Tab-separated table of C-alpha atoms and ligand atoms in Angstrom:
chain	number	residue	atom	x	y	z
A	1	UNK	CA	-2.608	-34.901	-4.909
A	2	UNK	CA	-3.584	-33.549	-8.318
A	3	UNK	CA	-1.032	-31.938	-10.591
A	4	UNK	CA	-1.399	-29.334	-13.328
A	5	UNK	CA	-0.191	-31.918	-15.842
A	6	UNK	CA	-3.226	-34.105	-15.021
A	7	UNK	CA	-5.203	-31.559	-17.055
A	8	UNK	CA	-3.035	-32.160	-20.126
A	9	UNK	CA	-0.244	-30.100	-21.612
A	10	UNK	CA	-2.539	-27.842	-23.637
A	11	UNK	CA	-4.673	-26.810	-20.691
A	12	UNK	CA	-4.367	-23.056	-20.111
A	13	UNK	CA	-3.792	-21.657	-16.640
A	14	UNK	CA	-4.370	-18.008	-15.981
A	15	UNK	CA	-5.069	-15.284	-13.513
A	16	UNK	CA	-7.914	-12.799	-13.895
A	17	UNK	CA	-8.209	-9.110	-12.970
A	18	UNK	CA	-10.386	-6.107	-13.884
A	19	UNK	CA	-9.499	-2.467	-14.583
A	20	UNK	CA	-11.619	-0.686	-11.967
A	21	UNK	CA	-10.479	-3.118	-9.301
A	22	UNK	CA	-6.730	-2.687	-9.778
A	23	UNK	CA	-5.679	0.252	-11.933
A	24	UNK	CA	-6.223	3.336	-9.777
A	25	UNK	CA	-5.280	6.536	-11.667
A	26	UNK	CA	-9.018	7.047	-11.791
A	27	UNK	CA	-8.893	10.799	-12.412
A	28	UNK	CA	-5.587	11.205	-14.173
A	29	UNK	CA	-3.900	10.687	-17.560
A	30	UNK	CA	-7.026	11.808	-19.374
A	31	UNK	CA	-9.334	9.128	-17.991
A	32	UNK	CA	-13.008	10.077	-17.821
A	33	UNK	CA	-15.254	9.383	-14.859
A	34	UNK	CA	-16.772	5.901	-14.615
A	35	UNK	CA	-19.979	4.914	-12.843
A	36	UNK	CA	-17.893	3.366	-10.070
A	37	UNK	CA	-16.087	6.666	-9.435
A	38	UNK	CA	-19.464	8.350	-9.056
A	39	UNK	CA	-21.104	5.547	-7.105
A	40	UNK	CA	-18.267	5.611	-4.562
A	41	UNK	CA	-19.123	9.218	-3.754
A	42	UNK	CA	-22.654	8.292	-2.689
A	43	UNK	CA	-22.805	7.852	1.063
A	44	UNK	CA	-23.233	4.333	2.307
A	45	UNK	CA	-22.944	2.621	-1.060
A	46	UNK	CA	-19.441	1.185	-0.555
A	47	UNK	CA	-18.267	-0.225	2.755
A	48	UNK	CA	-16.098	2.128	4.817
A	49	UNK	CA	-16.475	4.846	2.177
A	50	UNK	CA	-13.857	3.141	-0.005
A	51	UNK	CA	-13.224	4.298	-3.545
A	52	UNK	CA	-11.639	2.721	-6.673
A	53	UNK	CA	-8.782	5.198	-6.242
A	54	UNK	CA	-5.957	4.174	-5.816
A	55	UNK	CA	-6.961	0.486	-5.871
A	56	UNK	CA	-3.668	-1.403	-6.430
A	57	UNK	CA	-2.001	1.423	-8.360
A	58	UNK	CA	-1.568	-1.102	-11.157
A	59	UNK	CA	-1.456	1.776	-13.655
A	60	UNK	CA	2.013	2.577	-12.333
A	61	UNK	CA	3.054	-0.856	-11.087
A	62	UNK	CA	1.945	-3.045	-13.956
A	63	UNK	CA	5.484	-4.127	-14.821
A	64	UNK	CA	6.294	-5.549	-11.403
A	65	UNK	CA	2.781	-7.029	-11.105
A	66	UNK	CA	3.127	-8.820	-14.429
A	67	UNK	CA	6.527	-10.071	-13.307
A	68	UNK	CA	4.708	-11.662	-10.339
A	69	UNK	CA	2.218	-13.362	-12.669
A	70	UNK	CA	5.171	-14.805	-14.522
A	71	UNK	CA	6.950	-15.900	-11.346
A	72	UNK	CA	3.822	-17.651	-10.071
A	73	UNK	CA	3.771	-19.653	-13.297
A	74	UNK	CA	0.537	-18.554	-14.992
A	75	UNK	CA	0.398	-18.420	-18.785
A	76	UNK	CA	-2.622	-16.111	-19.175
A	77	UNK	CA	-3.064	-12.627	-17.815
A	78	UNK	CA	-6.697	-11.547	-18.046
A	79	UNK	CA	-7.388	-7.835	-17.653
A	80	UNK	CA	-10.094	-5.422	-18.770
A	81	UNK	CA	-9.961	-2.170	-20.662
A	82	UNK	CA	-11.438	0.789	-18.855
A	83	UNK	CA	-13.880	2.282	-21.367
A	84	UNK	CA	-13.619	5.773	-19.863
A	85	UNK	CA	-9.805	5.637	-19.974
A	86	UNK	CA	-9.778	5.396	-23.743
A	87	UNK	CA	-13.080	7.192	-24.463
A	88	UNK	CA	-13.487	9.646	-21.561
A	89	UNK	CA	-17.049	10.512	-22.583
A	90	UNK	CA	-17.891	6.982	-23.658
A	91	UNK	CA	-18.044	8.112	-27.284
A	92	UNK	CA	-16.238	10.579	-29.533
A	93	UNK	CA	-12.871	11.932	-28.453
A	94	UNK	CA	-10.211	9.282	-27.920
A	95	UNK	CA	-7.691	9.628	-25.067
A	96	UNK	CA	-4.423	8.633	-26.705
A	97	UNK	CA	-2.695	8.316	-23.340
A	98	UNK	CA	-5.209	5.639	-22.409
A	99	UNK	CA	-4.725	3.828	-25.710
A	100	UNK	CA	-0.974	3.919	-25.099
A	101	UNK	CA	-1.310	2.468	-21.597
A	102	UNK	CA	-2.933	-0.738	-22.863
A	103	UNK	CA	-0.357	-0.982	-25.655
A	104	UNK	CA	2.358	-0.977	-23.006
A	105	UNK	CA	0.468	-3.515	-20.933
A	106	UNK	CA	-0.042	-5.899	-23.861
A	107	UNK	CA	3.570	-5.459	-24.976
A	108	UNK	CA	4.837	-6.261	-21.494
A	109	UNK	CA	2.669	-9.414	-21.361
A	110	UNK	CA	4.022	-10.543	-24.706
A	111	UNK	CA	7.610	-9.772	-23.708
A	112	UNK	CA	7.156	-11.983	-20.635
A	113	UNK	CA	5.538	-14.759	-22.662
A	114	UNK	CA	2.105	-14.202	-21.053
A	115	UNK	CA	-1.024	-14.461	-23.199
A	116	UNK	CA	-3.193	-11.367	-22.752
A	117	UNK	CA	-6.928	-12.123	-22.480
A	118	UNK	CA	-8.744	-8.828	-22.811
A	119	UNK	CA	-12.167	-8.246	-21.288
A	120	UNK	CA	-13.942	-5.387	-23.018
A	121	UNK	CA	-16.532	-4.657	-20.368
A	122	UNK	CA	-15.953	-5.393	-16.706
A	123	UNK	CA	-18.616	-3.116	-15.201
A	124	UNK	CA	-17.038	0.355	-15.368
A	125	UNK	CA	-19.371	2.209	-17.721
A	126	UNK	CA	-18.411	5.809	-18.527
A	127	UNK	CA	-20.511	8.112	-16.352
A	128	UNK	CA	-21.326	10.279	-19.378
A	129	UNK	CA	-23.277	7.352	-20.877
A	130	UNK	CA	-24.927	6.493	-17.592
A	131	UNK	CA	-26.425	9.961	-17.474
A	132	UNK	CA	-28.372	9.028	-20.596
A	133	UNK	CA	-29.693	5.799	-19.119
A	134	UNK	CA	-26.605	3.610	-19.451
A	135	UNK	CA	-27.481	0.000	-20.167
A	136	UNK	CA	-31.222	0.731	-19.931
A	137	UNK	CA	-31.049	2.879	-23.054
A	138	UNK	CA	-31.108	1.454	-26.569
A	139	UNK	CA	-28.469	4.046	-27.513
A	140	UNK	CA	-25.913	2.080	-25.472
A	141	UNK	CA	-25.571	-0.465	-28.272
A	142	UNK	CA	-24.125	1.993	-30.792
A	143	UNK	CA	-21.740	3.394	-28.162
A	144	UNK	CA	-20.601	-0.045	-27.074
A	145	UNK	CA	-19.931	-0.998	-30.675
A	146	UNK	CA	-17.843	2.145	-31.140
A	147	UNK	CA	-15.786	1.166	-28.076
A	148	UNK	CA	-15.324	-2.416	-29.280
A	149	UNK	CA	-14.254	-1.247	-32.727
A	150	UNK	CA	-11.697	1.134	-31.234
A	151	UNK	CA	-10.229	-1.661	-29.085
A	152	UNK	CA	-10.157	-4.130	-31.971
A	153	UNK	CA	-8.470	-1.667	-34.319
A	154	UNK	CA	-5.980	-0.543	-31.677
A	155	UNK	CA	-4.881	-3.904	-30.297
A	156	UNK	CA	-6.176	-6.620	-32.619
A	157	UNK	CA	-2.941	-7.127	-34.488
A	158	UNK	CA	-1.141	-8.298	-31.350
A	159	UNK	CA	-3.872	-9.414	-28.911
A	160	UNK	CA	-5.891	-12.371	-30.146
A	161	UNK	CA	-7.868	-13.512	-27.095
A	162	UNK	CA	-10.946	-11.491	-26.233
A	163	UNK	CA	-13.818	-11.610	-23.756
A	164	UNK	CA	-16.717	-9.332	-24.674
A	165	UNK	CA	-18.561	-8.949	-21.366
A	166	UNK	CA	-17.889	-9.963	-17.791
A	167	UNK	CA	-20.915	-11.541	-16.115
A	168	UNK	CA	-23.874	-9.790	-17.735
A	169	UNK	CA	-26.228	-11.103	-15.063
A	170	UNK	CA	-23.908	-9.798	-12.338
A	171	UNK	CA	-23.928	-6.153	-13.310
A	172	UNK	CA	-27.481	-5.958	-14.667
A	173	UNK	CA	-28.951	-7.470	-11.487
A	174	UNK	CA	-26.713	-5.782	-8.901
A	175	UNK	CA	-26.538	-2.448	-10.711
A	176	UNK	CA	-29.956	-2.076	-12.338
A	177	UNK	CA	-32.345	-4.184	-10.221
A	178	UNK	CA	-30.984	-4.276	-6.675
A	179	UNK	CA	-29.089	-0.985	-6.669
A	180	UNK	CA	-26.172	-2.360	-4.668
A	181	UNK	CA	-23.630	-1.879	-7.450
A	182	UNK	CA	-23.105	1.093	-9.736
A	183	UNK	CA	-25.067	2.861	-11.109
A	184	UNK	CA	-27.407	2.009	-8.212
A	185	UNK	CA	-30.621	1.722	-10.223
A	186	UNK	CA	-33.482	-0.438	-9.019
A	187	UNK	CA	-36.575	-2.169	-10.335
A	188	UNK	CA	-37.524	-4.805	-12.842
A	189	UNK	CA	-38.179	-2.348	-15.678
A	190	UNK	CA	-34.593	-1.091	-15.490
A	191	UNK	CA	-33.260	-4.608	-15.107
A	192	UNK	CA	-35.052	-6.091	-18.093
A	193	UNK	CA	-34.160	-3.122	-20.311
A	194	UNK	CA	-30.493	-3.548	-19.317
A	195	UNK	CA	-30.725	-7.302	-19.949
A	196	UNK	CA	-31.925	-6.838	-23.505
A	197	UNK	CA	-29.304	-4.271	-24.462
A	198	UNK	CA	-26.537	-6.266	-22.830
A	199	UNK	CA	-27.534	-9.456	-24.649
A	200	UNK	CA	-27.400	-7.546	-27.927
A	201	UNK	CA	-24.095	-5.855	-27.047
A	202	UNK	CA	-22.501	-9.178	-26.247
A	203	UNK	CA	-23.244	-10.680	-29.646
A	204	UNK	CA	-22.567	-7.434	-31.554
A	205	UNK	CA	-19.199	-7.246	-29.808
A	206	UNK	CA	-18.364	-10.786	-30.918
A	207	UNK	CA	-19.223	-9.926	-34.515
A	208	UNK	CA	-17.092	-6.783	-34.530
A	209	UNK	CA	-14.084	-8.627	-33.126
A	210	UNK	CA	-14.560	-11.402	-35.684
A	211	UNK	CA	-14.679	-9.014	-38.623
A	212	UNK	CA	-11.761	-6.865	-37.443
A	213	UNK	CA	-9.254	-9.350	-36.051
A	214	UNK	CA	-7.645	-12.158	-37.986
A	215	UNK	CA	-7.343	-15.414	-36.010
A	216	UNK	CA	-9.187	-14.040	-32.996
A	217	UNK	CA	-10.248	-16.335	-30.171
A	218	UNK	CA	-13.491	-14.759	-28.967
A	219	UNK	CA	-15.393	-15.510	-25.801
A	220	UNK	CA	-17.687	-13.985	-23.244
A	221	UNK	CA	-18.305	-14.870	-19.604
A	222	UNK	CA	-21.263	-15.879	-17.472
A	223	UNK	CA	-21.614	-16.070	-13.730
A	224	UNK	CA	-23.190	-19.357	-12.757
A	225	UNK	CA	-24.278	-21.192	-9.618
A	226	UNK	CA	-25.834	-24.557	-9.091
A	227	UNK	CA	-29.364	-23.885	-7.836
A	228	UNK	CA	-30.378	-26.354	-5.163
A	229	UNK	CA	-33.953	-26.605	-3.818
A	230	UNK	CA	-34.007	-26.402	-0.032
A	231	UNK	CA	-36.378	-29.363	0.289
A	232	UNK	CA	-37.767	-32.027	-1.990
A	233	UNK	CA	-41.206	-30.411	-2.131
A	234	UNK	CA	-42.615	-29.134	-5.384
A	235	UNK	CA	-42.854	-25.482	-4.403
A	236	UNK	CA	-39.132	-25.366	-3.649
A	237	UNK	CA	-38.318	-27.249	-6.849
A	238	UNK	CA	-40.270	-24.703	-8.918
A	239	UNK	CA	-38.678	-21.813	-7.056
A	240	UNK	CA	-35.264	-23.300	-7.883
A	241	UNK	CA	-36.245	-23.545	-11.533
A	242	UNK	CA	-37.205	-19.872	-11.692
A	243	UNK	CA	-33.926	-18.842	-10.095
A	244	UNK	CA	-32.042	-21.086	-12.523
A	245	UNK	CA	-33.751	-19.287	-15.459
A	246	UNK	CA	-32.741	-15.970	-14.024
A	247	UNK	CA	-29.211	-16.670	-12.871
A	248	UNK	CA	-27.893	-19.344	-15.211
A	249	UNK	CA	-29.973	-19.309	-18.373
A	250	UNK	CA	-31.015	-15.702	-18.978
A	251	UNK	CA	-27.910	-14.737	-20.939
A	252	UNK	CA	-26.365	-17.925	-22.249
A	253	UNK	CA	-29.479	-19.090	-24.087
A	254	UNK	CA	-29.992	-15.946	-26.206
A	255	UNK	CA	-26.255	-16.048	-26.925
A	256	UNK	CA	-26.613	-19.602	-28.191
A	257	UNK	CA	-29.507	-18.581	-30.447
A	258	UNK	CA	-32.218	-20.064	-28.221
A	259	UNK	CA	-33.800	-16.767	-27.165
A	260	UNK	CA	-34.741	-15.998	-23.571
A	261	UNK	CA	-35.997	-18.940	-21.463
A	262	UNK	CA	-39.545	-17.543	-21.430
A	263	UNK	CA	-41.249	-20.871	-21.954
A	264	UNK	CA	-40.256	-21.825	-18.433
A	265	UNK	CA	-40.552	-18.477	-16.802
A	266	UNK	CA	-43.551	-16.558	-18.062
A	267	UNK	CA	-42.517	-13.388	-16.225
A	268	UNK	CA	-40.143	-12.696	-19.067
A	269	UNK	CA	-43.178	-12.409	-21.303
A	270	UNK	CA	-44.981	-10.253	-18.805
A	271	UNK	CA	-42.127	-7.786	-18.814
A	272	UNK	CA	-42.276	-7.772	-22.549
A	273	UNK	CA	-38.793	-9.153	-22.727
A	274	UNK	CA	-39.603	-11.848	-25.207
A	275	UNK	CA	-42.025	-9.814	-27.330
A	276	UNK	CA	-39.813	-6.816	-27.698
A	277	UNK	CA	-36.788	-8.931	-28.380
A	278	UNK	CA	-38.020	-11.794	-30.481
A	279	UNK	CA	-37.062	-9.718	-33.435
A	280	UNK	CA	-33.585	-9.416	-31.950
A	281	UNK	CA	-33.201	-13.162	-31.472
A	282	UNK	CA	-30.748	-13.350	-34.322
A	283	UNK	CA	-28.875	-10.296	-33.180
A	284	UNK	CA	-28.464	-11.645	-29.626
A	285	UNK	CA	-26.740	-14.770	-30.828
A	286	UNK	CA	-23.113	-15.230	-31.805
A	287	UNK	CA	-20.973	-18.281	-32.329
A	288	UNK	CA	-18.377	-17.722	-29.608
A	289	UNK	CA	-15.143	-19.711	-29.706
A	290	UNK	CA	-15.374	-20.188	-25.972
A	291	UNK	CA	-17.777	-19.530	-23.138
A	292	UNK	CA	-16.255	-18.375	-19.868
A	293	UNK	CA	-17.840	-19.717	-16.701
A	294	UNK	CA	-17.336	-17.953	-13.386
A	295	UNK	CA	-18.358	-19.783	-10.275
A	296	UNK	CA	-18.061	-18.928	-6.622
A	297	UNK	CA	-20.943	-20.640	-4.779
A	298	UNK	CA	-24.154	-22.634	-5.105
A	299	UNK	CA	-27.501	-21.089	-4.193
A	300	UNK	CA	-30.021	-22.960	-2.044
A	301	UNK	CA	-33.558	-21.669	-2.580
A	302	UNK	CA	-36.884	-22.007	-0.934
A	303	UNK	CA	-40.368	-20.952	-2.071
A	304	UNK	CA	-41.467	-17.672	-0.527
A	305	UNK	CA	-44.830	-16.162	-1.520
A	306	UNK	CA	-43.890	-12.766	-0.098
A	307	UNK	CA	-41.104	-12.127	-2.594
A	308	UNK	CA	-42.629	-10.366	-5.605
A	309	UNK	CA	-42.364	-12.003	-9.033
A	310	UNK	CA	-39.685	-14.580	-8.308
A	311	UNK	CA	-41.311	-15.985	-5.142
A	312	UNK	CA	-38.086	-17.524	-3.985
A	313	UNK	CA	-35.671	-16.857	-1.185
A	314	UNK	CA	-32.057	-17.836	-0.662
A	315	UNK	CA	-31.183	-19.917	2.391
A	316	UNK	CA	-27.664	-18.792	3.257
A	317	UNK	CA	-24.784	-21.184	3.934
A	318	UNK	CA	-24.356	-19.925	7.480
A	319	UNK	CA	-27.910	-20.801	8.498
A	320	UNK	CA	-27.502	-24.231	6.918
A	321	UNK	CA	-24.270	-24.702	8.907
A	322	UNK	CA	-22.169	-25.203	5.796
A	323	UNK	CA	-18.585	-23.963	5.412
A	324	UNK	CA	-18.391	-20.516	3.862
A	325	UNK	CA	-15.870	-17.846	2.839
A	326	UNK	CA	-15.434	-14.285	4.124
A	327	UNK	CA	-18.169	-13.265	1.657
A	328	UNK	CA	-20.584	-15.737	3.265
A	329	UNK	CA	-20.421	-17.882	0.127
A	330	UNK	CA	-20.730	-21.630	0.576
A	331	UNK	CA	-17.626	-23.704	-0.147
A	332	UNK	CA	-18.983	-26.584	-2.181
A	333	UNK	CA	-16.809	-28.046	-4.921
A	334	UNK	CA	-19.491	-30.585	-5.936
A	335	UNK	CA	-21.687	-27.678	-6.979
A	336	UNK	CA	-18.806	-26.367	-9.121
A	337	UNK	CA	-18.694	-29.739	-10.877
A	338	UNK	CA	-22.497	-29.799	-11.276
A	339	UNK	CA	-22.785	-26.343	-12.803
A	340	UNK	CA	-19.943	-27.021	-15.254
A	341	UNK	CA	-21.822	-30.156	-16.330
A	342	UNK	CA	-25.037	-28.156	-16.699
A	343	UNK	CA	-23.359	-25.759	-19.136
A	344	UNK	CA	-21.371	-28.495	-20.872
A	345	UNK	CA	-24.716	-30.083	-21.788
A	346	UNK	CA	-25.550	-27.249	-24.219
A	347	UNK	CA	-24.644	-28.873	-27.526
A	348	UNK	CA	-23.485	-25.717	-29.277
A	349	UNK	CA	-20.912	-24.457	-26.773
A	350	UNK	CA	-17.595	-25.086	-28.511
A	351	UNK	CA	-15.204	-24.650	-25.613
A	352	UNK	CA	-15.549	-23.816	-21.940
A	353	UNK	CA	-12.976	-21.924	-19.952
A	354	UNK	CA	-13.316	-21.241	-16.273
A	355	UNK	CA	-12.587	-17.528	-16.412
A	356	UNK	CA	-12.949	-16.849	-12.662
A	357	UNK	CA	-12.987	-18.898	-9.470
A	358	UNK	CA	-11.535	-18.105	-6.083
A	359	UNK	CA	-12.324	-17.136	-2.508
A	360	UNK	CA	-11.992	-14.325	0.018
A	361	UNK	CA	-10.743	-15.107	3.502
A	362	UNK	CA	-9.753	-12.841	6.392
A	363	UNK	CA	-6.019	-12.918	5.665
A	364	UNK	CA	-3.607	-11.631	8.298
A	365	UNK	CA	-0.104	-10.473	7.637
A	366	UNK	CA	1.956	-11.932	10.485
A	367	UNK	CA	5.729	-11.524	10.509
A	368	UNK	CA	5.665	-10.661	6.827
A	369	UNK	CA	3.730	-13.831	5.892
A	370	UNK	CA	0.154	-14.784	5.086
A	371	UNK	CA	-0.633	-18.395	5.869
A	372	UNK	CA	-3.917	-18.694	3.993
A	373	UNK	CA	-4.346	-22.440	4.320
A	374	UNK	CA	-8.117	-22.105	3.859
A	375	UNK	CA	-7.614	-20.689	0.375
A	376	UNK	CA	-5.225	-23.512	-0.520
A	377	UNK	CA	-7.783	-26.064	0.677
A	378	UNK	CA	-10.440	-24.281	-1.406
A	379	UNK	CA	-8.369	-24.470	-4.596
A	380	UNK	CA	-7.478	-28.113	-3.957
A	381	UNK	CA	-11.154	-29.034	-3.715
A	382	UNK	CA	-12.274	-26.939	-6.670
A	383	UNK	CA	-9.475	-28.082	-8.959
A	384	UNK	CA	-10.259	-31.719	-8.176
A	385	UNK	CA	-13.895	-31.057	-9.156
A	386	UNK	CA	-12.732	-29.332	-12.332
A	387	UNK	CA	-10.511	-32.252	-13.256
A	388	UNK	CA	-13.412	-34.641	-12.820
A	389	UNK	CA	-15.597	-32.496	-15.102
A	390	UNK	CA	-12.804	-32.080	-17.612
A	391	UNK	CA	-12.235	-35.801	-17.826
A	392	UNK	CA	-15.917	-36.228	-18.672
A	393	UNK	CA	-16.407	-33.303	-21.075
A	394	UNK	CA	-13.400	-32.720	-23.202
A	395	UNK	CA	-14.216	-29.143	-24.184
A	396	UNK	CA	-12.900	-27.511	-20.984
A	397	UNK	CA	-9.747	-25.769	-22.101
A	398	UNK	CA	-8.565	-23.548	-19.267
A	399	UNK	CA	-8.909	-22.124	-15.782
A	400	UNK	CA	-8.245	-18.647	-14.441
A	401	UNK	CA	-7.971	-17.994	-10.733
A	402	UNK	CA	-9.553	-14.902	-9.243
A	403	UNK	CA	-7.347	-12.971	-8.573
A	404	UNK	CA	-3.743	-11.829	-8.681
A	405	UNK	CA	-3.803	-9.488	-5.687
A	406	UNK	CA	-6.237	-8.132	-3.125
A	407	UNK	CA	-8.080	-5.289	-4.799
A	408	UNK	CA	-11.130	-3.042	-4.866
A	409	UNK	CA	-13.930	-5.559	-4.355
A	410	UNK	CA	-16.810	-3.366	-5.579
A	411	UNK	CA	-19.386	-2.624	-2.841
A	412	UNK	CA	-17.201	-4.443	-0.303
A	413	UNK	CA	-14.420	-1.898	-0.805
A	414	UNK	CA	-10.949	-3.105	0.161
A	415	UNK	CA	-12.235	-5.376	2.930
A	416	UNK	CA	-12.703	-8.605	0.973
A	417	UNK	CA	-9.358	-10.137	0.043
A	418	UNK	CA	-9.406	-12.549	-2.916
A	419	UNK	CA	-5.756	-12.270	-4.006
A	420	UNK	CA	-2.960	-14.804	-4.221
A	421	UNK	CA	-0.850	-11.793	-3.387
A	422	UNK	CA	-1.522	-9.591	-0.367
A	423	UNK	CA	-1.845	-5.867	-1.035
A	424	UNK	CA	-0.994	-3.381	1.686
A	425	UNK	CA	-3.256	-0.556	0.512
A	426	UNK	CA	-1.308	2.075	2.496
A	427	UNK	CA	2.111	1.328	1.055
A	428	UNK	CA	1.077	-0.643	-2.070
A	429	UNK	CA	3.539	-3.306	-0.991
A	430	UNK	CA	2.804	-6.801	-2.352
A	431	UNK	CA	3.416	-9.978	-0.365
A	432	UNK	CA	2.898	-13.348	-2.016
A	433	UNK	CA	0.533	-15.422	0.152
A	434	UNK	CA	1.107	-19.073	0.935
A	435	UNK	CA	-1.613	-19.793	-1.674
A	436	UNK	CA	0.451	-17.923	-4.266
A	437	UNK	CA	3.412	-20.189	-3.527
A	438	UNK	CA	1.034	-23.147	-3.612
A	439	UNK	CA	0.010	-22.168	-7.158
A	440	UNK	CA	3.628	-21.712	-8.133
A	441	UNK	CA	4.443	-25.238	-6.974
A	442	UNK	CA	1.250	-26.632	-8.560
A	443	UNK	CA	2.009	-25.111	-11.953
A	444	UNK	CA	5.634	-26.096	-11.942
A	445	UNK	CA	5.306	-29.649	-10.728
B	1	BGC	C1	-16.511	-10.469	-10.645
B	1	BGC	C2	-15.258	-9.920	-10.016
B	1	BGC	C3	-15.376	-9.984	-8.514
B	1	BGC	C4	-15.540	-11.432	-8.098
B	1	BGC	C5	-15.614	-11.658	-6.603
B	1	BGC	C6	-16.996	-11.745	-9.994
B	1	BGC	O1	-18.367	-11.780	-10.032
B	1	BGC	O2	-16.330	-10.650	-12.023
B	1	BGC	O3	-15.046	-8.627	-10.483
B	1	BGC	O4	-14.323	-9.388	-7.848
B	1	BGC	O5	-16.731	-11.906	-8.650
B	1	BGC	O6	-16.721	-11.031	-6.067
């Protein structure tokens, strides 16, 4: 059985969360409306009509929740700052109550000996900015920079670890192309506009943090999935390559100064993404101290001529008779290893941290206990794969599990449970799951 010490004494173990998924207090203490507050009001967008209010009521319970992080043995607490809590209109007037909340949160982490890792943008854009086009509008870059500067000036003297953006591909594709996440926009024009502005924001954010904060450790995160062709035929192999460009390469390569991967996927040219941004190539790149990788599943793809532009189709785990989680995501630790290796092969990534990994299962509270053996088995497999990758590429410096407690899982509402701690959303009572105790034993062995 592997032990935490197998990863070396300097390896950093953490737990990751995000503001809109846990805080609650969505309409109080001066917070402005975010796109998720608005999106939740649209019928049929979020399962069972759920809403990011009250989520886990973390705004009021942060002290006892951080105490749990400490008890479970993690060293890092990753959280995000809600943009509309500190800048209710996205720009201009500052909500001092919001600024104060994150001061208290950081102070409590430090008092407990936890390292705060602060994500600047984890998907909850202020609604006021969305009305003007949100991430599709070039004006977003100036507003984002204003937000980053405010955060850096407010917290930079005591918080040194920063993550600029959570999964740029995640929110630009789900929110601006497919319309299944906030703000519910669709179409390739919206998507590619959002991609360009996000790629710029990510690097601009890194530069602002660097110039404002002494000794900052600055990263950003990317969702990633090994892309596996369904068969050995050439059409499937090419389909897999296109999906790889889109899902794995679209954001990391401009960040690394390589520009968009348009040589391999000419559609990027067609949508003017390379022409309109070649002049931004410099601006989209920043020398991050670490790159965060977030992995949940591999994607198996097959050529499909009926799908416009990408001409590829996912073959789901269930139809391939592979094990999968409550989200329908394939459990495949080899693919975790493979995608880490794919990113580790970029020569100019300094350090890699796994900034999210975890699984949802249909947990049941029985006699005050949750015996989530499936989740324990999942972590055992994935950590073994991580150790193998770490032993081969020495620049993997940490791992953060997703997530502390069951929370507001975006379009899935409160139905998908990813936590190591069970949340009773009626009473806000927390119950540590068997997997939480497993982590506690793992980290303390
Ligand atoms: C996101 C989290 C989300 C998790 C599970 C990641 O893509 O960053 O906010 O809860 O996946 O779906």
